[in-house]
Coordinates of C-alpha atoms and ligand atoms in Angstrom, one line a residue:
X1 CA 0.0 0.0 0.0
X2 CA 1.5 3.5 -1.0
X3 CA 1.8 6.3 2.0
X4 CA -1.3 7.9 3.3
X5 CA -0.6 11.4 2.3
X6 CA -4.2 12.7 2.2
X7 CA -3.3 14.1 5.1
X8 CA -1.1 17.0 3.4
X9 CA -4.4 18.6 1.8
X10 CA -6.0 19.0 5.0
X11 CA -6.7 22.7 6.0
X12 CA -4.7 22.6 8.8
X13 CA -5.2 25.2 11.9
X14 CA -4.7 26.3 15.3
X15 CA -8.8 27.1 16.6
X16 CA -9.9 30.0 18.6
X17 CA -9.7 29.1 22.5
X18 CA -12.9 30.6 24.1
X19 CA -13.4 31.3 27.9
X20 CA -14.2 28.8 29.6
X21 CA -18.3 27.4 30.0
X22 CA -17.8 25.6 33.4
X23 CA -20.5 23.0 33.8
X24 CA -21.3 23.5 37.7
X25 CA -24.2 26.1 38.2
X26 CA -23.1 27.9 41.5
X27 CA -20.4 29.7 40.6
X28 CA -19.8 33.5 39.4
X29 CA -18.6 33.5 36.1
X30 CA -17.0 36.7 34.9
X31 CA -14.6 35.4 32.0
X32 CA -16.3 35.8 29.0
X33 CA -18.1 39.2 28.9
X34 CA -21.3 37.7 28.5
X35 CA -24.8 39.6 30.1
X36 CA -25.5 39.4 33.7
X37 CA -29.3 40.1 33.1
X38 CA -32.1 38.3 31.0
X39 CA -33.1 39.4 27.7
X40 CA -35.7 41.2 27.2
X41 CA -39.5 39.9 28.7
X42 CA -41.1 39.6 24.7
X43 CA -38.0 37.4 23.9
X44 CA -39.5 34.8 26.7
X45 CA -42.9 35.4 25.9
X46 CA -42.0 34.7 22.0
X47 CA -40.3 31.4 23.5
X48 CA -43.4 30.1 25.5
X49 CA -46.2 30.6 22.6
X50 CA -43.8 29.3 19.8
X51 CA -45.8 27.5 17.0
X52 CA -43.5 24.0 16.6
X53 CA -45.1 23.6 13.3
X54 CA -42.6 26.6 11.9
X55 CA -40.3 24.4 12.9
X56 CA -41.1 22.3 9.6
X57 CA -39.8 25.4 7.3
X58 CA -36.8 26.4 6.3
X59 CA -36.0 29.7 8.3
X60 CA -36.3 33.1 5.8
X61 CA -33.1 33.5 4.3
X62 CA -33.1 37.4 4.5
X63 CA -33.7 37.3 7.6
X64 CA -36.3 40.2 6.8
X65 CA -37.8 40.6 10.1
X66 CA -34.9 41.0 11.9
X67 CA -32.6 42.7 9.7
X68 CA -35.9 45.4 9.0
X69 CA -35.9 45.9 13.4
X70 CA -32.1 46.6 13.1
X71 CA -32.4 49.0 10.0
X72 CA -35.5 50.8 11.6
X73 CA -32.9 51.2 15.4
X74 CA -30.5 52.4 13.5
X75 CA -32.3 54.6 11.0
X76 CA -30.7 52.5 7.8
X77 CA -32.2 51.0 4.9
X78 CA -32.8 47.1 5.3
X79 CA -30.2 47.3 2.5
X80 CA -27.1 48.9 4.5
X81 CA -27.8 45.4 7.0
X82 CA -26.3 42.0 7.0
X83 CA -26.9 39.5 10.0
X84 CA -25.3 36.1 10.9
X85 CA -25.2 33.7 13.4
X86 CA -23.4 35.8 15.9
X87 CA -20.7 38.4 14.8
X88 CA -18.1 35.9 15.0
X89 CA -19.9 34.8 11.8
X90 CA -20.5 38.1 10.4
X91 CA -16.7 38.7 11.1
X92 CA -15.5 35.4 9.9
X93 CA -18.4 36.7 6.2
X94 CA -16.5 39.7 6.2
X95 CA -13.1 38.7 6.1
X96 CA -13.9 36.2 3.2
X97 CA -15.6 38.9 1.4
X98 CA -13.2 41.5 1.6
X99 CA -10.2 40.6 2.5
X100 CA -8.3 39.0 -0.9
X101 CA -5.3 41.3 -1.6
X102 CA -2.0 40.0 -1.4
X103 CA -1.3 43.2 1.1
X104 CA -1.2 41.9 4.8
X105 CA -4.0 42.9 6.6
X106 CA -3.5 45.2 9.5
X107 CA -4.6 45.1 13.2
X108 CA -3.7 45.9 16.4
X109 CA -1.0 43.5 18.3
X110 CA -3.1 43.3 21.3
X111 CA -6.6 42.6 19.8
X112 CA -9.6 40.2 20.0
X113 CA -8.0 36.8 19.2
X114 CA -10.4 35.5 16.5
X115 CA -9.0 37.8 13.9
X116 CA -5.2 36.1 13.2
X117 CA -7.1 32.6 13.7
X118 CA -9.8 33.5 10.5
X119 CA -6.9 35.8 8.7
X120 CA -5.2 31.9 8.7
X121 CA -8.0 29.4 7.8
X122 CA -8.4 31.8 5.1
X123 CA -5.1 32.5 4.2
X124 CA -4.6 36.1 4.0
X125 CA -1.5 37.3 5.1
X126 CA -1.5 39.8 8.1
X127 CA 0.7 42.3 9.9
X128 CA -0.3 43.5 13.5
X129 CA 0.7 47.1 15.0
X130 CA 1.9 47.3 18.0
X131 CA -0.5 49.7 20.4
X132 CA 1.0 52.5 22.5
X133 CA 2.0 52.0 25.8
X134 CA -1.5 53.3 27.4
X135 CA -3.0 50.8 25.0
X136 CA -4.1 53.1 22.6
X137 CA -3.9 52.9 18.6
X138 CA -1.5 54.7 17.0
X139 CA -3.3 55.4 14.0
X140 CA -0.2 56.4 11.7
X141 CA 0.5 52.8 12.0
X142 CA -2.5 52.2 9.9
X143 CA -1.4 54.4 6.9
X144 CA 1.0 51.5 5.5
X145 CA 0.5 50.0 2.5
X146 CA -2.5 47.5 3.1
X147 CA -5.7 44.6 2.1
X148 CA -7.7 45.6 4.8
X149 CA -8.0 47.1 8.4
X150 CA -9.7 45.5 11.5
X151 CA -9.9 46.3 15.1
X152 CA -12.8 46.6 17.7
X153 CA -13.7 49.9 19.4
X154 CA -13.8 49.6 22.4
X155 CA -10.9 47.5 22.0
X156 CA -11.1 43.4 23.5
X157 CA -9.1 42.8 26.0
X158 CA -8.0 45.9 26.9
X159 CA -11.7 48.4 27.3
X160 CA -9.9 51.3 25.7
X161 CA -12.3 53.5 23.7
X162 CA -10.9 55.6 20.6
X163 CA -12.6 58.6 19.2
X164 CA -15.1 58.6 16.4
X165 CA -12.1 61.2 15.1
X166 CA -9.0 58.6 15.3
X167 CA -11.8 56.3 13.4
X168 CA -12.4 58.9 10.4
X169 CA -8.7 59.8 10.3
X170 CA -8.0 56.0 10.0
X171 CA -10.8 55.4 7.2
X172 CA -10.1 58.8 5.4
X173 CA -6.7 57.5 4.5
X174 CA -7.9 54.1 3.6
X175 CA -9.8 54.7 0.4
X176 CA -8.8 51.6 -1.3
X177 CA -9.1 48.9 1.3
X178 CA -12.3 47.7 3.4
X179 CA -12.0 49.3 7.1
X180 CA -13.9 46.9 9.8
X181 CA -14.3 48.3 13.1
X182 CA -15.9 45.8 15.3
X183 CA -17.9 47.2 17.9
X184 CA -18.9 44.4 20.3
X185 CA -19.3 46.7 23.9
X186 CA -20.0 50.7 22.2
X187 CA -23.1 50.2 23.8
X188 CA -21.5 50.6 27.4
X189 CA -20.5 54.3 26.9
X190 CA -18.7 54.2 23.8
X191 CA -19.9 56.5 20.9
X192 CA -20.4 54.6 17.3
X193 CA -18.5 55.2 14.4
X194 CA -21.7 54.7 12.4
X195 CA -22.8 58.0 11.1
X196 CA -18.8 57.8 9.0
X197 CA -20.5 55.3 7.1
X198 CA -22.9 57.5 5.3
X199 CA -19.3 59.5 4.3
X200 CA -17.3 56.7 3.6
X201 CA -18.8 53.6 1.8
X202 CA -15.8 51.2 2.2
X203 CA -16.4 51.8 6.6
X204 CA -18.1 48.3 8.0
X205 CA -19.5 48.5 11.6
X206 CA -20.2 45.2 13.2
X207 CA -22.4 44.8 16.4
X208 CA -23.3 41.9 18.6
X209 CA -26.3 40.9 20.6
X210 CA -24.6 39.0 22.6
X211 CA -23.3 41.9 25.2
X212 CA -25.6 44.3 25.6
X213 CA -28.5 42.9 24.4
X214 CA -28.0 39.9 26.6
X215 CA -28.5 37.1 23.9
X216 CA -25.7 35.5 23.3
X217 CA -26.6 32.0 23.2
X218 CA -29.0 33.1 20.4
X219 CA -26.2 34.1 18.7
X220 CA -27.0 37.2 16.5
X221 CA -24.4 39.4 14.9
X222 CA -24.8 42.5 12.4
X223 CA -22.9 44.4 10.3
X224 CA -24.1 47.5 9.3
X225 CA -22.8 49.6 6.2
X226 CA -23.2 51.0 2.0
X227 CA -25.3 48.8 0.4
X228 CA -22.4 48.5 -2.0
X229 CA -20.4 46.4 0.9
X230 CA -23.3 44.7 2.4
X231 CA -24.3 43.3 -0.8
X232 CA -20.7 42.0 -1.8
X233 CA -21.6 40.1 1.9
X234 CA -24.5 39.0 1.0
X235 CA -23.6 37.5 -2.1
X236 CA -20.8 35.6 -0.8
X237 CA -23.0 34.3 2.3
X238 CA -25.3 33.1 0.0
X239 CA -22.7 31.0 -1.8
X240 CA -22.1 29.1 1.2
X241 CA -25.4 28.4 3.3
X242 CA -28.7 30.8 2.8
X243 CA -30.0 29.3 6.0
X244 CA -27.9 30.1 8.7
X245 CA -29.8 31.6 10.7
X246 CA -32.8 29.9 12.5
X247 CA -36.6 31.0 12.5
X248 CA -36.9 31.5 16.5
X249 CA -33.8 33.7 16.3
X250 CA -35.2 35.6 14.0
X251 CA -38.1 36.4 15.5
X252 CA -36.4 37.0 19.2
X253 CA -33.9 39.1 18.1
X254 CA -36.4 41.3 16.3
X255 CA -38.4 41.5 19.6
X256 CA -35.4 42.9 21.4
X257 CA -34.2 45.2 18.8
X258 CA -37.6 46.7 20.0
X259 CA -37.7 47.2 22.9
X260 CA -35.3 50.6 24.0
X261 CA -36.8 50.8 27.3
X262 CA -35.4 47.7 28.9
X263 CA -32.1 47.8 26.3
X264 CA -31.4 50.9 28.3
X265 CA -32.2 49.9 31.7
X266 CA -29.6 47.1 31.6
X267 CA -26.9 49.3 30.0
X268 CA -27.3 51.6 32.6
X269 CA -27.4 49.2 35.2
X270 CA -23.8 47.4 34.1
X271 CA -21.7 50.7 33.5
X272 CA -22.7 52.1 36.9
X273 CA -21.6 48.2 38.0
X274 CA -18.6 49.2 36.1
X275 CA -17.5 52.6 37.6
X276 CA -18.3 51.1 41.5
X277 CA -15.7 48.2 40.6
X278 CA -13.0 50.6 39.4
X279 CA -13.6 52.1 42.9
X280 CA -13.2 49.3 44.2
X281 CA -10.7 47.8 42.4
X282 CA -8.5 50.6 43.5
X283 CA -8.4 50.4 46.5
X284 CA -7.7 46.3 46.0
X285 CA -4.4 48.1 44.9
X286 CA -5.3 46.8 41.2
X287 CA -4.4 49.7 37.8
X288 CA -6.7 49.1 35.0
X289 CA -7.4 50.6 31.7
X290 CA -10.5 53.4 31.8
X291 CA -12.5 50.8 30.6
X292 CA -15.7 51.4 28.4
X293 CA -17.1 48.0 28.2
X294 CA -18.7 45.6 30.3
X295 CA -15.4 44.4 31.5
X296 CA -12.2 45.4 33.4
X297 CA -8.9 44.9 32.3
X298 CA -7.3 44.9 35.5
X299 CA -3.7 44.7 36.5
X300 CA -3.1 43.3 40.4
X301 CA 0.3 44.9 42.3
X302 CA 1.1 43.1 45.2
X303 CA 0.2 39.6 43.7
X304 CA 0.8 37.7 39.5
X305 CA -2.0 37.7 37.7
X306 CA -2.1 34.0 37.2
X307 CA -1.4 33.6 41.3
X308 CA -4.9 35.7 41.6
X309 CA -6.8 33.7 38.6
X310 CA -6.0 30.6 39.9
X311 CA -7.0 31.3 44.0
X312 CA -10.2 33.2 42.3
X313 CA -10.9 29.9 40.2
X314 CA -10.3 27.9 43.7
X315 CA -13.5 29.9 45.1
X316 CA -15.3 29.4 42.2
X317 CA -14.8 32.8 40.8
X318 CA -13.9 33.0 36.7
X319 CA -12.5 35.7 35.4
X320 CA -9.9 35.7 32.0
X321 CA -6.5 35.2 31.8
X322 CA -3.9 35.0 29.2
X323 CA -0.5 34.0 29.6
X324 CA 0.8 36.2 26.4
X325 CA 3.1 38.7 26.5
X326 CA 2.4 41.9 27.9
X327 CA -1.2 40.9 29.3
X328 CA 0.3 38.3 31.3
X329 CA 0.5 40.8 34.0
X330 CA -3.8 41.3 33.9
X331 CA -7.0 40.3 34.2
X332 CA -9.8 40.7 31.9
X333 CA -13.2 40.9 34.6
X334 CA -16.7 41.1 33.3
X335 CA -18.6 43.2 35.3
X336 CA -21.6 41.0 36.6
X337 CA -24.6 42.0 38.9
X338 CA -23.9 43.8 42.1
X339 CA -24.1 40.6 43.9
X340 CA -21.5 38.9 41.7
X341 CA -19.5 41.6 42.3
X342 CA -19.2 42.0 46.1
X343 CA -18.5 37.7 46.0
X344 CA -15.7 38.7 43.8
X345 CA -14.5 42.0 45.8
X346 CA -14.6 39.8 49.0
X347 CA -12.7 37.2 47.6
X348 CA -10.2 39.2 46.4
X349 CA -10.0 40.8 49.9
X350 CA -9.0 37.3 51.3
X351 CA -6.5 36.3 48.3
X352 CA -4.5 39.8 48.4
X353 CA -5.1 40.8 52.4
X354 CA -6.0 38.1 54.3
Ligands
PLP401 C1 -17.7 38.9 22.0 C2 -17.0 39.5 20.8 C3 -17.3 39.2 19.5 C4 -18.2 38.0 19.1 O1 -19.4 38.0 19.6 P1 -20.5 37.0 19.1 O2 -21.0 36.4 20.3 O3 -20.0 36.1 18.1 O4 -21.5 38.0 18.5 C5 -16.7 39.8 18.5 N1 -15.7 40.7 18.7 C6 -15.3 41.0 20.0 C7 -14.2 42.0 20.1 C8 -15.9 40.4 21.1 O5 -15.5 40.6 22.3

């Protein structure tokens, strides 16, 4: 028999490594940004008086209802909206879509870790910049020779927020490459980049449901833009699978998109969460970034980073930690209820004081 060497053509890569989903119930997980509060109350009455005989259909392949709820929020035409199965998937559309130049890519060396893990499965070269010491962009690194720009606002895992300015400076001097800005947590205080894309129609904002609309096991995603660039999406997404997305998603997510009143409440509720732990956090003798998220990149003084994960993880306590270069020395904290919180502050108490 000859050598088995159908192994060579195999797509060969390294996966994304998620937080971890620990399978006991009583503990207070804080490590992967996700929503401390339910969605909205239509999402669970949609759930409850759910007609199973849908289920029998395929789902709408536009997506209509929910990309029109998204267009309406946001004061777009349905047209300037693509959705997909969380904005990992929109993302993961994007990149395909845009991103085919022989020019490297460009994004930030301290960045959301999905992006250099699609850049290889889909084999487009990439080049990262290294941020500033505060952790802030320089954006002259992004007026290099490129295929494509992408980096989130308010940066992942670092919570720094960069002007709508820095953005339009960025994208101004960009004309002939897509420019992706991926804005996961604007909705904790951040202000969107979105009204640059009725100037610049090569500007692609992606949003999540999964943060501040407390869905993300529904996984939604959206990307909003020209119709020029959200057709080119389209058309590829449609080459691959037109029903990604399922009908009871669908149907929630437009509920939510709906309703402002409780979308605000909960926003509100998880920044002032926010700014009390930075107090807090303080005077733990912890630095952190001036975080606009729902999370705190937090630095510990007296104690390593991985010494405090790992005693936090003891008491059943998750937070985020990487051991990479430079953010070794931090950890990432989603801010939770108020509840959540004072189990964490206490245990921290005991692991740096006591
Ligand atoms: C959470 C996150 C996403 C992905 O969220 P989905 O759950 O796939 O919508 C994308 N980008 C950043 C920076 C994130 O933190």
């Amino acid at each position: 028999m000859s050598a088995n060497n159908w192994e060579n053509a195999v797509r060969k890569v390294e996966p994304y490594v998620p937080g971890e989903q620990p399978k006991e119930s009583d503990v207070v997980k804080l490590n992967t940004n996700e929503n401390p509060y339910p969605p909205c109350p239509e999402v669970k009455e949609l759930l409850n008086d759910f007609d199973i005989s849908k289920m029998r259909l395929y789902p709408a392949p536009d997506a209509e209802i929910l990309v029109d709820s998204i267009a309406q929020r946001y004061g777009l035409k349905s047209s300037q909206i693509f959705v997909g199965v969380g904005s990992d998937d929109v993302l993961a559309m994007a990149f395909m879509t845009f991103f085919n130049s022989d020019k490297p890519i460009l994004f930030p060396d301290i960045t959301y870790s999905f992006y250099d893990v699609w850049a290889d499965v889909y084999r487009i070269p990439y080049k990262t910049c290294p941020l500033k010491k505060d952790f802030t962009i320089n954006p002259e690194d992004y007026y290099q020779e490129n295929g494509g720009i992408i980096f989130p606002n308010p940066n992942a895992p670092t919570g720094v927020l960069e002007s709508v300015s820095m953005i339009e400076d960025i994208v101004s001097k960009n004309p002939d490459s897509v420019v992706i800005i991926d804005e996961a947590y604007i909705d904790f205080g951040g202000e969107s980049c979105l009204t640059l894309t009725e100037k610049y129609e090569n500007l692609l904002v992606v949003q999540t449901y999964s943060k501040s609309r407390s869905m993300a096991g529904m996984r939604i995603g959206f990307a909003m833009g020209s119709e020029k660039l959200i057709k080119y999406m389209n058309d590829v997404k449609f080459s691959v699978n037109s029903y990604t997305m399922n009908t009871i998603t669908q149907i929630c997510g437009a509920a939510s998109m709906k309703n402002e009143e409780y979308f605000r409440d909960i926003v509100v509720k998880i920044i002032d969460a926010r700014e009390k732990s930075k107090k807090k956090l303080a005077e733990l003798g912890f630095t952190f970034t001036d975080s606009a998220s729902n999370f705190i990149f937090a630095k510990p003084e007296q104690k390593s980073a991985k010494y405090v994960f790992d005693e936090l993880k003891k008491r059943k306590i998750f937070v985020r930690y990487w051991d990479k270069p430079i953010i070794c020395d931090y950890l990432r904290i989603s801010v939770g209820t108020d509840e959540e919180m004072e189990k964490l502050f206490a245990a921290l108490e005991e692991i740096l004081n006591g």
